[in-house]
PDB file of N, CA, C and O in Angstrom:
ATOM      1  N   MET A   1     154.153 113.127 176.021  1.00  0.00           N
ATOM      2  CA  MET A   1     154.343 114.681 177.332  1.00  0.00           C
ATOM      3  C   MET A   1     153.831 116.518 176.560  1.00  0.00           C
ATOM      4  O   MET A   1     153.280 117.223 177.262  1.00  0.00           O
ATOM      5  N   ARG A   2     153.861 115.788 175.081  1.00  0.00           N
ATOM      6  CA  ARG A   2     153.265 117.148 174.525  1.00  0.00           C
ATOM      7  C   ARG A   2     151.870 117.307 174.823  1.00  0.00           C
ATOM      8  O   ARG A   2     151.324 118.793 174.827  1.00  0.00           O
ATOM      9  N   HIS A   3     150.653 116.276 174.942  1.00  0.00           N
ATOM     10  CA  HIS A   3     149.217 116.630 175.712  1.00  0.00           C
ATOM     11  C   HIS A   3     149.974 117.532 176.682  1.00  0.00           C
ATOM     12  O   HIS A   3     148.664 118.240 177.888  1.00  0.00           O
ATOM     13  N   LEU A   4     150.271 116.767 177.918  1.00  0.00           N
ATOM     14  CA  LEU A   4     150.981 117.737 179.267  1.00  0.00           C
ATOM     15  C   LEU A   4     151.056 118.969 178.433  1.00  0.00           C
ATOM     16  O   LEU A   4     150.877 119.751 179.552  1.00  0.00           O
ATOM     17  N   ALA A   5     151.995 119.374 178.569  1.00  0.00           N
ATOM     18  CA  ALA A   5     152.493 120.405 177.812  1.00  0.00           C
ATOM     19  C   ALA A   5     151.988 121.514 177.188  1.00  0.00           C
ATOM     20  O   ALA A   5     151.215 122.618 177.642  1.00  0.00           O
ATOM     21  N   ARG A   6     150.875 121.174 176.594  1.00  0.00           N
ATOM     22  CA  ARG A   6     149.563 121.982 175.677  1.00  0.00           C
ATOM     23  C   ARG A   6     148.314 122.408 177.293  1.00  0.00           C
ATOM     24  O   ARG A   6     148.175 122.948 177.423  1.00  0.00           O
ATOM     25  N   LEU A   7     148.202 120.893 178.031  1.00  0.00           N
ATOM     26  CA  LEU A   7     147.732 120.766 179.028  1.00  0.00           C
ATOM     27  C   LEU A   7     147.739 122.490 179.879  1.00  0.00           C
ATOM     28  O   LEU A   7     147.556 123.051 180.767  1.00  0.00           O
ATOM     29  N   ALA A   8     149.106 122.459 179.968  1.00  0.00           N
ATOM     30  CA  ALA A   8     149.624 123.632 181.181  1.00  0.00           C
ATOM     31  C   ALA A   8     149.868 125.322 179.865  1.00  0.00           C
ATOM     32  O   ALA A   8     149.836 125.991 180.994  1.00  0.00           O
ATOM     33  N   ASP A   9     149.584 124.782 178.768  1.00  0.00           N
ATOM     34  CA  ASP A   9     148.791 126.209 178.703  1.00  0.00           C
ATOM     35  C   ASP A   9     147.625 126.886 178.740  1.00  0.00           C
ATOM     36  O   ASP A   9     147.410 128.114 178.522  1.00  0.00           O
ATOM     37  N   TYR A  10     146.853 125.294 179.205  1.00  0.00           N
ATOM     38  CA  TYR A  10     145.599 126.269 180.230  1.00  0.00           C
ATOM     39  C   TYR A  10     145.475 126.482 181.659  1.00  0.00           C
ATOM     40  O   TYR A  10     144.344 126.411 182.363  1.00  0.00           O
ATOM     41  N   CYS A  11     146.908 126.838 182.106  1.00  0.00           N
ATOM     42  CA  CYS A  11     147.338 126.621 183.314  1.00  0.00           C
ATOM     43  C   CYS A  11     145.707 128.599 184.159  1.00  0.00           C
ATOM     44  O   CYS A  11     145.922 128.198 185.448  1.00  0.00           O
ATOM     45  N   SER A  12     145.887 128.949 183.856  1.00  0.00           N
ATOM     46  CA  SER A  12     145.066 130.114 183.719  1.00  0.00           C
ATOM     47  C   SER A  12     143.629 129.457 184.669  1.00  0.00           C
ATOM     48  O   SER A  12     143.406 130.142 185.340  1.00  0.00           O
ATOM     49  N   ILE A  13     143.097 129.281 183.616  1.00  0.00           N
ATOM     50  CA  ILE A  13     142.374 128.518 183.885  1.00  0.00           C
ATOM     51  C   ILE A  13     141.930 127.343 185.000  1.00  0.00           C
ATOM     52  O   ILE A  13     141.149 126.922 185.629  1.00  0.00           O
ATOM     53  N   THR A  14     142.285 125.757 184.739  1.00  0.00           N
ATOM     54  CA  THR A  14     142.815 124.891 185.581  1.00  0.00           C
ATOM     55  C   THR A  14     144.067 124.582 186.815  1.00  0.00           C
ATOM     56  O   THR A  14     143.849 123.863 188.215  1.00  0.00           O
ATOM     57  N   ASN A  15     144.802 126.126 186.604  1.00  0.00           N
ATOM     58  CA  ASN A  15     146.075 126.481 188.170  1.00  0.00           C
ATOM     59  C   ASN A  15     147.214 124.656 187.835  1.00  0.00           C
ATOM     60  O   ASN A  15     147.521 124.710 188.845  1.00  0.00           O
ATOM     61  N   MET A  16     147.030 124.189 186.457  1.00  0.00           N
ATOM     62  CA  MET A  16     147.288 123.236 186.362  1.00  0.00           C
ATOM     63  C   MET A  16     149.003 123.612 185.518  1.00  0.00           C
ATOM     64  O   MET A  16     148.941 123.513 184.333  1.00  0.00           O
ATOM     65  N   HIS A  17     150.184 124.288 186.206  1.00  0.00           N
ATOM     66  CA  HIS A  17     150.958 124.757 185.415  1.00  0.00           C
ATOM     67  C   HIS A  17     151.828 123.337 185.412  1.00  0.00           C
ATOM     68  O   HIS A  17     151.983 122.429 186.021  1.00  0.00           O
ATOM     69  N   THR A  18     153.184 123.489 184.515  1.00  0.00           N
ATOM     70  CA  THR A  18     153.486 122.790 184.677  1.00  0.00           C
ATOM     71  C   THR A  18     154.200 122.035 185.728  1.00  0.00           C
ATOM     72  O   THR A  18     154.956 120.160 185.877  1.00  0.00           O
ATOM     73  N   LYS A  19     154.461 122.851 186.770  1.00  0.00           N
ATOM     74  CA  LYS A  19     155.277 122.257 188.289  1.00  0.00           C
ATOM     75  C   LYS A  19     153.853 121.641 189.021  1.00  0.00           C
ATOM     76  O   LYS A  19     154.244 120.187 189.278  1.00  0.00           O
ATOM     77  N   ASN A  20     152.897 122.093 188.841  1.00  0.00           N
ATOM     78  CA  ASN A  20     151.953 120.655 189.016  1.00  0.00           C
ATOM     79  C   ASN A  20     151.436 119.471 188.467  1.00  0.00           C
ATOM     80  O   ASN A  20     151.593 118.864 188.971  1.00  0.00           O
ATOM     81  N   LEU A  21     151.923 119.466 187.229  1.00  0.00           N
ATOM     82  CA  LEU A  21     150.852 118.692 185.922  1.00  0.00           C
ATOM     83  C   LEU A  21     152.720 117.330 186.962  1.00  0.00           C
ATOM     84  O   LEU A  21     152.918 116.277 186.200  1.00  0.00           O
ATOM     85  N   ALA A  22     154.072 117.855 186.970  1.00  0.00           N
ATOM     86  CA  ALA A  22     155.462 117.411 187.088  1.00  0.00           C
ATOM     87  C   ALA A  22     154.779 116.657 188.542  1.00  0.00           C
ATOM     88  O   ALA A  22     155.695 115.452 188.252  1.00  0.00           O
ATOM     89  N   ILE A  23     154.479 117.823 189.581  1.00  0.00           N
ATOM     90  CA  ILE A  23     154.397 116.681 190.958  1.00  0.00           C
ATOM     91  C   ILE A  23     153.801 115.489 190.991  1.00  0.00           C
ATOM     92  O   ILE A  23     153.610 114.087 191.274  1.00  0.00           O
ATOM     93  N   VAL A  24     152.313 115.499 190.001  1.00  0.00           N
ATOM     94  CA  VAL A  24     151.404 114.787 189.909  1.00  0.00           C
ATOM     95  C   VAL A  24     151.861 113.790 188.650  1.00  0.00           C
ATOM     96  O   VAL A  24     151.631 112.597 189.372  1.00  0.00           O
ATOM     97  N   TRP A  25     151.757 113.754 187.711  1.00  0.00           N
ATOM     98  CA  TRP A  25     152.465 112.782 186.878  1.00  0.00           C
ATOM     99  C   TRP A  25     153.616 112.057 186.851  1.00  0.00           C
ATOM    100  O   TRP A  25     154.241 110.946 186.870  1.00  0.00           O
ATOM    101  N   ALA A  26     154.598 113.319 186.736  1.00  0.00           N
ATOM    102  CA  ALA A  26     156.426 111.923 187.419  1.00  0.00           C
ATOM    103  C   ALA A  26     156.323 110.372 188.381  1.00  0.00           C
ATOM    104  O   ALA A  26     157.304 109.973 187.636  1.00  0.00           O
ATOM    105  N   PRO A  27     155.656 110.092 189.321  1.00  0.00           N
ATOM    106  CA  PRO A  27     155.668 108.908 190.164  1.00  0.00           C
ATOM    107  C   PRO A  27     155.610 107.869 188.695  1.00  0.00           C
ATOM    108  O   PRO A  27     155.371 106.424 188.750  1.00  0.00           O
ATOM    109  N   ASN A  28     154.829 108.561 187.788  1.00  0.00           N
ATOM    110  CA  ASN A  28     154.205 107.531 186.767  1.00  0.00           C
ATOM    111  C   ASN A  28     154.652 107.746 185.168  1.00  0.00           C
ATOM    112  O   ASN A  28     154.521 106.354 185.000  1.00  0.00           O
ATOM    113  N   LEU A  29     155.187 108.065 185.135  1.00  0.00           N
ATOM    114  CA  LEU A  29     156.052 108.205 184.251  1.00  0.00           C
ATOM    115  C   LEU A  29     157.609 107.722 183.958  1.00  0.00           C
ATOM    116  O   LEU A  29     158.063 107.314 183.277  1.00  0.00           O
ATOM    117  N   LEU A  30     157.741 107.816 185.484  1.00  0.00           N
ATOM    118  CA  LEU A  30     159.383 107.793 185.551  1.00  0.00           C
ATOM    119  C   LEU A  30     159.088 107.003 186.981  1.00  0.00           C
ATOM    120  O   LEU A  30     159.506 107.016 188.155  1.00  0.00           O
ATOM    121  N   ARG A  31     159.028 105.832 186.877  1.00  0.00           N
ATOM    122  CA  ARG A  31     158.455 104.874 187.600  1.00  0.00           C
ATOM    123  C   ARG A  31     159.473 104.380 188.514  1.00  0.00           C
ATOM    124  O   ARG A  31     160.170 103.669 187.322  1.00  0.00           O
ATOM    125  N   SER A  32     160.058 104.392 189.851  1.00  0.00           N
ATOM    126  CA  SER A  32     160.685 103.302 190.152  1.00  0.00           C
ATOM    127  C   SER A  32     160.724 101.791 191.083  1.00  0.00           C
ATOM    128  O   SER A  32     159.977 102.522 192.415  1.00  0.00           O
ATOM    129  N   LYS A  33     161.617 101.192 190.897  1.00  0.00           N
ATOM    130  CA  LYS A  33     161.226 100.269 191.550  1.00  0.00           C
ATOM    131  C   LYS A  33     161.254  99.808 192.897  1.00  0.00           C
ATOM    132  O   LYS A  33     161.100  99.373 193.831  1.00  0.00           O
ATOM    133  N   GLN A  34     162.898 100.408 192.805  1.00  0.00           N
ATOM    134  CA  GLN A  34     163.914 101.690 194.925  1.00  0.00           C
ATOM    135  C   GLN A  34     162.378 102.142 195.081  1.00  0.00           C
ATOM    136  O   GLN A  34     162.777 101.435 195.915  1.00  0.00           O
ATOM    137  N   ILE A  35     162.159 103.085 195.031  1.00  0.00           N
ATOM    138  CA  ILE A  35     161.108 103.600 195.815  1.00  0.00           C
ATOM    139  C   ILE A  35     159.915 103.054 196.022  1.00  0.00           C
ATOM    140  O   ILE A  35     159.523 103.094 197.169  1.00  0.00           O
ATOM    141  N   GLU A  36     159.549 102.036 195.390  1.00  0.00           N
ATOM    142  CA  GLU A  36     158.360 100.806 195.812  1.00  0.00           C
ATOM    143  C   GLU A  36     158.788  99.645 196.660  1.00  0.00           C
ATOM    144  O   GLU A  36     157.934  99.694 197.601  1.00  0.00           O
ATOM    145  N   SER A  37     160.211  99.920 196.477  1.00  0.00           N
ATOM    146  CA  SER A  37     160.753  98.887 198.034  1.00  0.00           C
ATOM    147  C   SER A  37     160.626  99.272 199.280  1.00  0.00           C
ATOM    148  O   SER A  37     160.640 100.617 199.506  1.00  0.00           O
ATOM    149  N   ALA A  38     160.708  98.132 199.918  1.00  0.00           N
ATOM    150  CA  ALA A  38     161.302  97.775 201.286  1.00  0.00           C
ATOM    151  C   ALA A  38     161.696  99.437 201.517  1.00  0.00           C
ATOM    152  O   ALA A  38     162.269 100.373 202.528  1.00  0.00           O
ATOM    153  N   CYS A  39     163.469  99.042 200.961  1.00  0.00           N
ATOM    154  CA  CYS A  39     164.196  99.619 201.318  1.00  0.00           C
ATOM    155  C   CYS A  39     164.773 101.176 201.538  1.00  0.00           C
ATOM    156  O   CYS A  39     165.579 101.832 201.714  1.00  0.00           O
ATOM    157  N   PHE A  40     163.429 102.118 201.321  1.00  0.00           N
ATOM    158  CA  PHE A  40     163.233 103.246 201.370  1.00  0.00           C
ATOM    159  C   PHE A  40     162.740 103.855 202.147  1.00  0.00           C
ATOM    160  O   PHE A  40     161.526 103.497 202.494  1.00  0.00           O
ATOM    161  N   SER A  41     163.075 104.772 202.272  1.00  0.00           N
ATOM    162  CA  SER A  41     162.764 105.417 203.869  1.00  0.00           C
ATOM    163  C   SER A  41     162.156 106.417 203.055  1.00  0.00           C
ATOM    164  O   SER A  41     161.392 106.367 202.062  1.00  0.00           O
ATOM    165  N   GLY A  42     161.041 106.946 204.088  1.00  0.00           N
ATOM    166  CA  GLY A  42     159.628 108.018 203.487  1.00  0.00           C
ATOM    167  C   GLY A  42     160.811 109.123 202.981  1.00  0.00           C
ATOM    168  O   GLY A  42     160.511 109.675 201.892  1.00  0.00           O
ATOM    169  N   THR A  43     161.970 109.925 203.822  1.00  0.00           N
ATOM    170  CA  THR A  43     162.965 110.659 203.632  1.00  0.00           C
ATOM    171  C   THR A  43     162.937 110.866 201.815  1.00  0.00           C
ATOM    172  O   THR A  43     163.202 111.394 201.432  1.00  0.00           O
ATOM    173  N   ALA A  44     164.259 109.348 201.595  1.00  0.00           N
ATOM    174  CA  ALA A  44     164.909 108.987 200.696  1.00  0.00           C
ATOM    175  C   ALA A  44     163.686 108.929 199.866  1.00  0.00           C
ATOM    176  O   ALA A  44     164.138 109.413 197.615  1.00  0.00           O
ATOM    177  N   ALA A  45     162.391 108.298 199.875  1.00  0.00           N
ATOM    178  CA  ALA A  45     161.321 107.563 198.713  1.00  0.00           C
ATOM    179  C   ALA A  45     161.131 109.722 198.055  1.00  0.00           C
ATOM    180  O   ALA A  45     160.457 110.293 197.265  1.00  0.00           O
ATOM    181  N   PHE A  46     160.847 110.035 199.121  1.00  0.00           N
ATOM    182  CA  PHE A  46     160.497 111.533 199.198  1.00  0.00           C
ATOM    183  C   PHE A  46     161.398 112.357 198.126  1.00  0.00           C
ATOM    184  O   PHE A  46     161.446 113.538 197.594  1.00  0.00           O
ATOM    185  N   MET A  47     162.838 112.767 198.196  1.00  0.00           N
ATOM    186  CA  MET A  47     163.424 113.171 197.551  1.00  0.00           C
ATOM    187  C   MET A  47     163.437 112.298 196.181  1.00  0.00           C
ATOM    188  O   MET A  47     163.818 113.144 195.418  1.00  0.00           O
ATOM    189  N   GLU A  48     163.824 111.380 196.110  1.00  0.00           N
ATOM    190  CA  GLU A  48     163.541 110.357 194.514  1.00  0.00           C
ATOM    191  C   GLU A  48     162.439 111.207 194.034  1.00  0.00           C
ATOM    192  O   GLU A  48     163.221 111.447 192.577  1.00  0.00           O
ATOM    193  N   VAL A  49     161.271 111.541 194.422  1.00  0.00           N
ATOM    194  CA  VAL A  49     160.318 112.127 194.052  1.00  0.00           C
ATOM    195  C   VAL A  49     160.104 113.025 193.213  1.00  0.00           C
ATOM    196  O   VAL A  49     159.515 113.547 192.373  1.00  0.00           O
ATOM    197  N   ARG A  50     160.638 113.466 194.661  1.00  0.00           N
ATOM    198  CA  ARG A  50     161.068 115.382 194.224  1.00  0.00           C
ATOM    199  C   ARG A  50     162.278 115.722 192.788  1.00  0.00           C
ATOM    200  O   ARG A  50     161.955 116.553 191.420  1.00  0.00           O
ATOM    201  N   ILE A  51     163.148 114.805 192.868  1.00  0.00           N
ATOM    202  CA  ILE A  51     164.053 114.547 191.535  1.00  0.00           C
ATOM    203  C   ILE A  51     163.182 114.095 190.385  1.00  0.00           C
ATOM    204  O   ILE A  51     163.873 114.956 189.316  1.00  0.00           O
ATOM    205  N   GLN A  52     161.945 113.181 190.543  1.00  0.00           N
ATOM    206  CA  GLN A  52     161.467 112.771 189.031  1.00  0.00           C
ATOM    207  C   GLN A  52     160.633 113.704 188.279  1.00  0.00           C
ATOM    208  O   GLN A  52     160.589 114.051 187.676  1.00  0.00           O
ATOM    209  N   SER A  53     159.759 114.837 189.442  1.00  0.00           N
ATOM    210  CA  SER A  53     158.852 116.144 189.139  1.00  0.00           C
ATOM    211  C   SER A  53     160.209 117.285 188.532  1.00  0.00           C
ATOM    212  O   SER A  53     159.672 117.818 187.563  1.00  0.00           O
ATOM    213  N   VAL A  54     160.745 117.716 188.931  1.00  0.00           N
ATOM    214  CA  VAL A  54     162.546 118.361 188.728  1.00  0.00           C
ATOM    215  C   VAL A  54     162.116 117.984 186.611  1.00  0.00           C
ATOM    216  O   VAL A  54     162.381 118.301 185.696  1.00  0.00           O
ATOM    217  N   VAL A  55     162.118 116.057 186.876  1.00  0.00           N
ATOM    218  CA  VAL A  55     162.913 115.744 185.244  1.00  0.00           C
ATOM    219  C   VAL A  55     161.813 116.405 184.345  1.00  0.00           C
ATOM    220  O   VAL A  55     161.989 116.389 183.372  1.00  0.00           O
ATOM    221  N   VAL A  56     160.328 116.131 185.038  1.00  0.00           N
ATOM    222  CA  VAL A  56     158.969 116.245 184.409  1.00  0.00           C
ATOM    223  C   VAL A  56     159.039 117.576 183.763  1.00  0.00           C
ATOM    224  O   VAL A  56     158.734 117.669 182.799  1.00  0.00           O
ATOM    225  N   GLU A  57     159.367 118.206 184.782  1.00  0.00           N
ATOM    226  CA  GLU A  57     158.772 119.455 184.208  1.00  0.00           C
ATOM    227  C   GLU A  57     159.882 120.413 184.029  1.00  0.00           C
ATOM    228  O   GLU A  57     159.181 121.113 182.269  1.00  0.00           O
ATOM    229  N   PHE A  58     161.073 119.908 183.550  1.00  0.00           N
ATOM    230  CA  PHE A  58     161.932 120.234 182.560  1.00  0.00           C
ATOM    231  C   PHE A  58     161.939 119.794 181.525  1.00  0.00           C
ATOM    232  O   PHE A  58     161.854 120.254 180.315  1.00  0.00           O
ATOM    233  N   ILE A  59     161.701 118.979 180.622  1.00  0.00           N
ATOM    234  CA  ILE A  59     161.773 118.283 179.882  1.00  0.00           C
ATOM    235  C   ILE A  59     159.264 118.563 179.498  1.00  0.00           C
ATOM    236  O   ILE A  59     158.928 119.107 177.967  1.00  0.00           O
ATOM    237  N   LEU A  60     158.386 118.886 180.746  1.00  0.00           N
ATOM    238  CA  LEU A  60     156.780 119.965 179.761  1.00  0.00           C
ATOM    239  C   LEU A  60     157.472 121.406 178.898  1.00  0.00           C
ATOM    240  O   LEU A  60     157.292 121.851 177.665  1.00  0.00           O
ATOM    241  N   ASN A  61     158.645 122.057 180.020  1.00  0.00           N
ATOM    242  CA  ASN A  61     158.622 123.244 179.777  1.00  0.00           C
ATOM    243  C   ASN A  61     159.964 123.781 178.106  1.00  0.00           C
ATOM    244  O   ASN A  61     159.930 124.705 177.303  1.00  0.00           O
ATOM    245  N   HIS A  62     159.974 122.322 177.749  1.00  0.00           N
ATOM    246  CA  HIS A  62     161.223 122.547 176.903  1.00  0.00           C
ATOM    247  C   HIS A  62     161.518 120.993 174.968  1.00  0.00           C
ATOM    248  O   HIS A  62     161.751 120.285 174.930  1.00  0.00           O
ATOM    249  N   VAL A  63     159.253 121.036 175.517  1.00  0.00           N
ATOM    250  CA  VAL A  63     159.008 119.737 174.764  1.00  0.00           C
ATOM    251  C   VAL A  63     159.037 119.949 173.716  1.00  0.00           C
ATOM    252  O   VAL A  63     159.305 118.663 172.356  1.00  0.00           O
ATOM    253  N   ASP A  64     159.274 120.884 172.798  1.00  0.00           N
ATOM    254  CA  ASP A  64     159.548 121.660 171.699  1.00  0.00           C
ATOM    255  C   ASP A  64     160.221 121.492 170.959  1.00  0.00           C
ATOM    256  O   ASP A  64     160.716 120.729 169.780  1.00  0.00           O
ATOM    257  N   VAL A  65     161.159 121.911 171.963  1.00  0.00           N
ATOM    258  CA  VAL A  65     163.175 121.657 171.281  1.00  0.00           C
ATOM    259  C   VAL A  65     163.040 119.858 171.763  1.00  0.00           C
ATOM    260  O   VAL A  65     163.923 119.802 170.773  1.00  0.00           O
ATOM    261  N   LEU A  66     162.894 118.791 173.134  1.00  0.00           N
ATOM    262  CA  LEU A  66     163.593 117.875 172.544  1.00  0.00           C
ATOM    263  C   LEU A  66     162.457 117.005 171.721  1.00  0.00           C
ATOM    264  O   LEU A  66     163.244 116.193 171.597  1.00  0.00           O
ATOM    265  N   PHE A  67     161.478 117.363 171.727  1.00  0.00           N
ATOM    266  CA  PHE A  67     160.422 116.077 170.903  1.00  0.00           C
ATOM    267  C   PHE A  67     160.284 116.345 169.430  1.00  0.00           C
ATOM    268  O   PHE A  67     159.598 116.553 168.476  1.00  0.00           O
ATOM    269  N   SER A  68     162.104 117.600 168.917  1.00  0.00           N
ATOM    270  CA  SER A  68     161.102 118.355 167.665  1.00  0.00           C
ATOM    271  C   SER A  68     162.102 117.244 166.190  1.00  0.00           C
ATOM    272  O   SER A  68     163.069 116.618 166.310  1.00  0.00           O
ATOM    273  N   ALA A  69     161.407 117.628 164.862  1.00  0.00           N
ATOM    274  CA  ALA A  69     161.430 116.318 164.418  1.00  0.00           C
ATOM    275  C   ALA A  69     163.848 116.759 164.087  1.00  0.00           C
ATOM    276  O   ALA A  69     164.210 116.145 163.710  1.00  0.00           O
ATOM    277  N   LYS A  70     163.667 118.246 163.766  1.00  0.00           N
ATOM    278  CA  LYS A  70     165.190 118.738 163.610  1.00  0.00           C
ATOM    279  C   LYS A  70     166.238 117.962 165.383  1.00  0.00           C
ATOM    280  O   LYS A  70     167.007 117.493 163.921  1.00  0.00           O
ATOM    281  N   LEU A  71     165.411 117.918 165.889  1.00  0.00           N
ATOM    282  CA  LEU A  71     166.569 117.349 166.896  1.00  0.00           C
ATOM    283  C   LEU A  71     166.645 115.917 166.430  1.00  0.00           C
ATOM    284  O   LEU A  71     167.857 115.427 167.128  1.00  0.00           O
ATOM    285  N   SER A  72     166.140 115.305 166.488  1.00  0.00           N
ATOM    286  CA  SER A  72     165.195 113.783 166.123  1.00  0.00           C
ATOM    287  C   SER A  72     166.859 113.545 164.720  1.00  0.00           C
ATOM    288  O   SER A  72     167.224 112.971 165.278  1.00  0.00           O
ATOM    289  N   SER A  73     166.070 114.875 163.596  1.00  0.00           N
ATOM    290  CA  SER A  73     167.507 113.792 162.479  1.00  0.00           C
ATOM    291  C   SER A  73     169.176 114.101 163.191  1.00  0.00           C
ATOM    292  O   SER A  73     169.848 113.755 162.653  1.00  0.00           O
ATOM    293  N   VAL A  74     169.355 115.190 163.816  1.00  0.00           N
ATOM    294  CA  VAL A  74     170.417 115.884 164.713  1.00  0.00           C
ATOM    295  C   VAL A  74     171.334 114.644 165.422  1.00  0.00           C
ATOM    296  O   VAL A  74     171.889 113.638 164.961  1.00  0.00           O
ATOM    297  N   ILE A  75     169.835 113.215 166.349  1.00  0.00           N
ATOM    298  CA  ILE A  75     170.502 112.192 166.808  1.00  0.00           C
ATOM    299  C   ILE A  75     170.311 111.417 165.579  1.00  0.00           C
ATOM    300  O   ILE A  75     171.649 110.713 166.206  1.00  0.00           O
ATOM    301  N   ARG A  76     170.001 111.375 164.857  1.00  0.00           N
ATOM    302  CA  ARG A  76     169.818 109.696 164.121  1.00  0.00           C
ATOM    303  C   ARG A  76     171.175 110.221 163.332  1.00  0.00           C
ATOM    304  O   ARG A  76     171.828 108.587 163.415  1.00  0.00           O
ATOM    305  N   ASP A  77     171.442 111.283 162.657  1.00  0.00           N
ATOM    306  CA  ASP A  77     172.330 111.079 161.272  1.00  0.00           C
ATOM    307  C   ASP A  77     173.659 111.691 162.488  1.00  0.00           C
ATOM    308  O   ASP A  77     174.699 111.119 161.500  1.00  0.00           O
ATOM    309  N   GLY A  78     173.366 111.656 164.184  1.00  0.00           N
ATOM    310  CA  GLY A  78     175.613 112.140 164.728  1.00  0.00           C
ATOM    311  C   GLY A  78     175.001 110.514 165.424  1.00  0.00           C
ATOM    312  O   GLY A  78     176.202 110.345 165.977  1.00  0.00           O
ATOM    313  N   ALA A  79     174.270 109.395 165.405  1.00  0.00           N
ATOM    314  CA  ALA A  79     174.344 108.431 166.164  1.00  0.00           C
ATOM    315  C   ALA A  79     175.811 107.753 165.639  1.00  0.00           C
ATOM    316  O   ALA A  79     175.988 106.691 167.229  1.00  0.00           O
ATOM    317  N   GLY A  80     176.018 107.371 164.671  1.00  0.00           N
ATOM    318  CA  GLY A  80     176.845 106.599 164.412  1.00  0.00           C
ATOM    319  C   GLY A  80     178.654 107.105 164.299  1.00  0.00           C
ATOM    320  O   GLY A  80     179.576 106.548 164.460  1.00  0.00           O
ATOM    321  N   GLU A  81     178.442 108.893 165.034  1.00  0.00           N
ATOM    322  CA  GLU A  81     179.774 109.362 164.217  1.00  0.00           C
ATOM    323  C   GLU A  81     180.569 109.584 166.220  1.00  0.00           C
ATOM    324  O   GLU A  81     180.097 109.374 166.865  1.00  0.00           O
ATOM    325  N   CYS A  82     181.398 108.999 166.402  1.00  0.00           N
ATOM    326  CA  CYS A  82     182.463 109.390 166.995  1.00  0.00           C
ATOM    327  C   CYS A  82     183.231 110.511 167.365  1.00  0.00           C
ATOM    328  O   CYS A  82     184.095 110.413 166.057  1.00  0.00           O
ATOM    329  N   ALA A  83     183.048 111.527 168.759  1.00  0.00           N
ATOM    330  CA  ALA A  83     183.663 112.286 168.784  1.00  0.00           C
ATOM    331  C   ALA A  83     185.519 112.490 169.323  1.00  0.00           C
ATOM    332  O   ALA A  83     186.081 111.485 169.123  1.00  0.00           O
TER     333      ALA A  83
END
């Protein structure tokens, strides 16, 4: 994900900003067996892929926070605690 976020930094040269990268990579990163099965119609499959691309775009736009060492340690330290 960091690599894709880094590629987005060069969008002025490549025209591959986070939205374009998400559209291209989301079906591979968030592969869904349901979409590949025959039970999804064209419209339903399109909507599912659209949701996947929004999720990947969000991750790419927040890669530094989501994959930071600080967040990882907070999650690891707080994993055993109940609210």
